[in-house]
PDB file of C-alpha atoms in Angstrom:
ATOM      1  CA  MET A   1     -14.579  -9.481  -1.991  1.00 41.00           C
ATOM      2  CA  GLU A   2     -11.644 -10.225  -4.440  1.00 57.00           C
ATOM      3  CA  HIS A   3     -12.767 -13.115  -7.189  1.00 81.00           C
ATOM      4  CA  ARG A   4     -11.181 -13.410 -10.178  1.00 90.00           C
ATOM      5  CA  SER A   5     -10.867 -10.526 -12.470  1.00 94.00           C
ATOM      6  CA  TYR A   6      -9.627 -12.207 -15.442  1.00 94.00           C
ATOM      7  CA  GLY A   7      -7.311  -9.591 -16.839  1.00 94.00           C
ATOM      8  CA  GLU A   8      -8.904  -6.182 -16.544  1.00 95.00           C
ATOM      9  CA  THR A   9      -6.197  -6.261 -13.171  1.00 96.00           C
ATOM     10  CA  LYS A  10      -2.695  -5.306 -13.812  1.00 97.00           C
ATOM     11  CA  ASN A  11      -2.500  -7.571 -10.404  1.00 97.00           C
ATOM     12  CA  CYS A  12      -2.379 -10.456  -8.849  1.00 97.00           C
ATOM     13  CA  LYS A  13      -6.243 -11.420  -9.227  1.00 96.00           C
ATOM     14  CA  GLY A  14      -5.552 -10.199 -13.165  1.00 97.00           C
ATOM     15  CA  CYS A  15      -2.726 -13.245 -13.831  1.00 97.00           C
ATOM     16  CA  ARG A  16      -3.108 -16.333 -14.902  1.00 96.00           C
ATOM     17  CA  PHE A  17      -0.446 -17.725 -12.158  1.00 97.00           C
ATOM     18  CA  TRP A  18      -2.799 -16.622  -9.619  1.00 97.00           C
ATOM     19  CA  SER A  19      -3.873 -20.494  -9.122  1.00 96.00           C
ATOM     20  CA  ASP A  20      -7.356 -21.967  -9.031  1.00 94.00           C
ATOM     21  CA  MET A  21      -6.333 -24.626  -7.381  1.00 95.00           C
ATOM     22  CA  LEU A  22      -4.327 -23.124  -4.513  1.00 96.00           C
ATOM     23  CA  ALA A  23      -5.986 -20.883  -3.159  1.00 94.00           C
ATOM     24  CA  GLN A  24      -7.374 -20.335   1.021  1.00 94.00           C
ATOM     25  CA  SER A  25      -9.701 -17.300   2.370  1.00 90.00           C
ATOM     26  CA  GLU A  26      -7.773 -15.352   5.345  1.00 82.00           C
ATOM     27  CA  ALA A  27      -9.640 -13.125   7.033  1.00 87.00           C
ATOM     28  CA  GLY A  28     -12.468 -12.834   4.204  1.00 86.00           C
ATOM     29  CA  THR A  29      -9.325 -12.540   1.934  1.00 89.00           C
ATOM     30  CA  VAL A  30      -8.685 -15.344  -1.336  1.00 91.00           C
ATOM     31  CA  THR A  31      -5.975 -15.171  -1.566  1.00 95.00           C
ATOM     32  CA  ALA A  32      -3.773 -17.978  -3.503  1.00 96.00           C
ATOM     33  CA  MET A  33      -0.629 -19.007  -4.493  1.00 97.00           C
ATOM     34  CA  CYS A  34       1.435 -17.066  -7.251  1.00 98.00           C
ATOM     35  CA  ILE A  35       2.958 -20.321  -9.560  1.00 97.00           C
ATOM     36  CA  ASN A  36       5.082 -18.603 -11.954  1.00 97.00           C
ATOM     37  CA  SER A  37       9.185 -19.371 -11.518  1.00 97.00           C
ATOM     38  CA  ASP A  38       9.657 -15.894 -12.658  1.00 96.00           C
ATOM     39  CA  SER A  39       7.530 -14.499 -10.410  1.00 97.00           C
ATOM     40  CA  PRO A  40       9.971 -13.118  -6.952  1.00 97.00           C
ATOM     41  CA  GLU A  41       7.124 -13.866  -5.444  1.00 97.00           C
ATOM     42  CA  SER A  42       6.500 -18.007  -6.542  1.00 98.00           C
ATOM     43  CA  GLY A  43       5.731 -19.984  -4.191  1.00 98.00           C
ATOM     44  CA  LYS A  44       3.566 -17.457  -1.362  1.00 97.00           C
ATOM     45  CA  TYR A  45       0.333 -17.334  -0.986  1.00 97.00           C
ATOM     46  CA  MET A  46      -0.935 -14.118  -2.566  1.00 96.00           C
ATOM     47  CA  ALA A  47      -3.927 -12.019  -1.836  1.00 95.00           C
ATOM     48  CA  GLY A  48      -5.444 -10.607  -5.126  1.00 95.00           C
ATOM     49  CA  TRP A  49      -5.019  -7.006  -4.821  1.00 95.00           C
ATOM     50  CA  SER A  50      -1.090  -7.687  -4.777  1.00 97.00           C
ATOM     51  CA  LYS A  51       1.222  -6.461  -7.747  1.00 96.00           C
ATOM     52  CA  CYS A  52       4.266  -8.072  -9.375  1.00 94.00           C
ATOM     53  CA  THR A  53       7.172  -7.218 -11.780  1.00 95.00           C
ATOM     54  CA  GLU A  54       6.303 -10.611 -14.178  1.00 97.00           C
ATOM     55  CA  TRP A  55       2.207 -10.368 -13.643  1.00 97.00           C
ATOM     56  CA  LYS A  56       0.816 -11.478 -17.456  1.00 96.00           C
ATOM     57  CA  SER A  57      -2.703 -11.568 -18.845  1.00 96.00           C
ATOM     58  CA  GLY A  58      -5.654 -13.862 -17.472  1.00 95.00           C
ATOM     59  CA  HIS A  59      -7.607 -12.668 -19.489  1.00 94.00           C
ATOM     60  CA  TYR A  60      -8.269 -17.013 -20.184  1.00 94.00           C
ATOM     61  CA  GLY A  61      -8.520 -17.791 -16.246  1.00 93.00           C
ATOM     62  CA  SER A  62      -5.660 -19.475 -14.035  1.00 95.00           C
ATOM     63  CA  ILE A  63      -3.028 -21.766 -15.715  1.00 95.00           C
ATOM     64  CA  ASP A  64      -3.871 -24.110 -13.749  1.00 95.00           C
ATOM     65  CA  SER A  65      -8.007 -24.181 -13.420  1.00 90.00           C
ATOM     66  CA  PRO A  66      -9.723 -27.474 -12.702  1.00 90.00           C
ATOM     67  CA  GLY A  67     -10.220 -29.236 -15.496  1.00 84.00           C
ATOM     68  CA  GLU A  68      -9.513 -27.036 -18.439  1.00 88.00           C
ATOM     69  CA  SER A  69      -5.591 -25.962 -17.664  1.00 89.00           C
ATOM     70  CA  GLU A  70      -4.421 -28.200 -20.012  1.00 90.00           C
ATOM     71  CA  GLU A  71      -6.252 -26.084 -22.719  1.00 91.00           C
ATOM     72  CA  ILE A  72      -5.806 -22.601 -21.323  1.00 92.00           C
ATOM     73  CA  GLN A  73      -2.055 -22.339 -21.488  1.00 91.00           C
ATOM     74  CA  ASP A  74      -2.357 -24.193 -25.086  1.00 92.00           C
ATOM     75  CA  MET A  75      -5.073 -20.632 -25.561  1.00 92.00           C
ATOM     76  CA  TYR A  76      -2.225 -18.454 -24.358  1.00 93.00           C
ATOM     77  CA  ALA A  77       0.727 -20.066 -26.197  1.00 91.00           C
ATOM     78  CA  GLN A  78      -1.528 -19.146 -29.416  1.00 90.00           C
ATOM     79  CA  ASP A  79      -2.569 -16.052 -28.046  1.00 85.00           C
ATOM     80  CA  VAL A  80      -1.154 -12.645 -29.231  1.00 67.00           C
ATOM     81  CA  ILE A  81      -1.502 -10.754 -26.063  1.00 61.00           C
ATOM     82  CA  ASP A  82       1.564 -11.652 -23.945  1.00 59.00           C
ATOM     83  CA  ALA A  83       0.933  -8.105 -21.432  1.00 51.00           C
TER      84      ALA A  83
END
């Protein structure tokens, strides 16, 4: 089963812009919307194994995590890890 990898993989499931709020399951595969406006995949539902040139580590989780999005965005803003 696909799940978030918190930056451990350089694909969508490891990216901070793989949405927690806009996700679905299609035939056993989790897809979530890319919410990175700089990405060519922005606004598209992507499988966790997909890759993109605008990947950014999701070591704190998605920037739209329910109930935590402002805190997570602040952590990324203060973090020196950018890739």
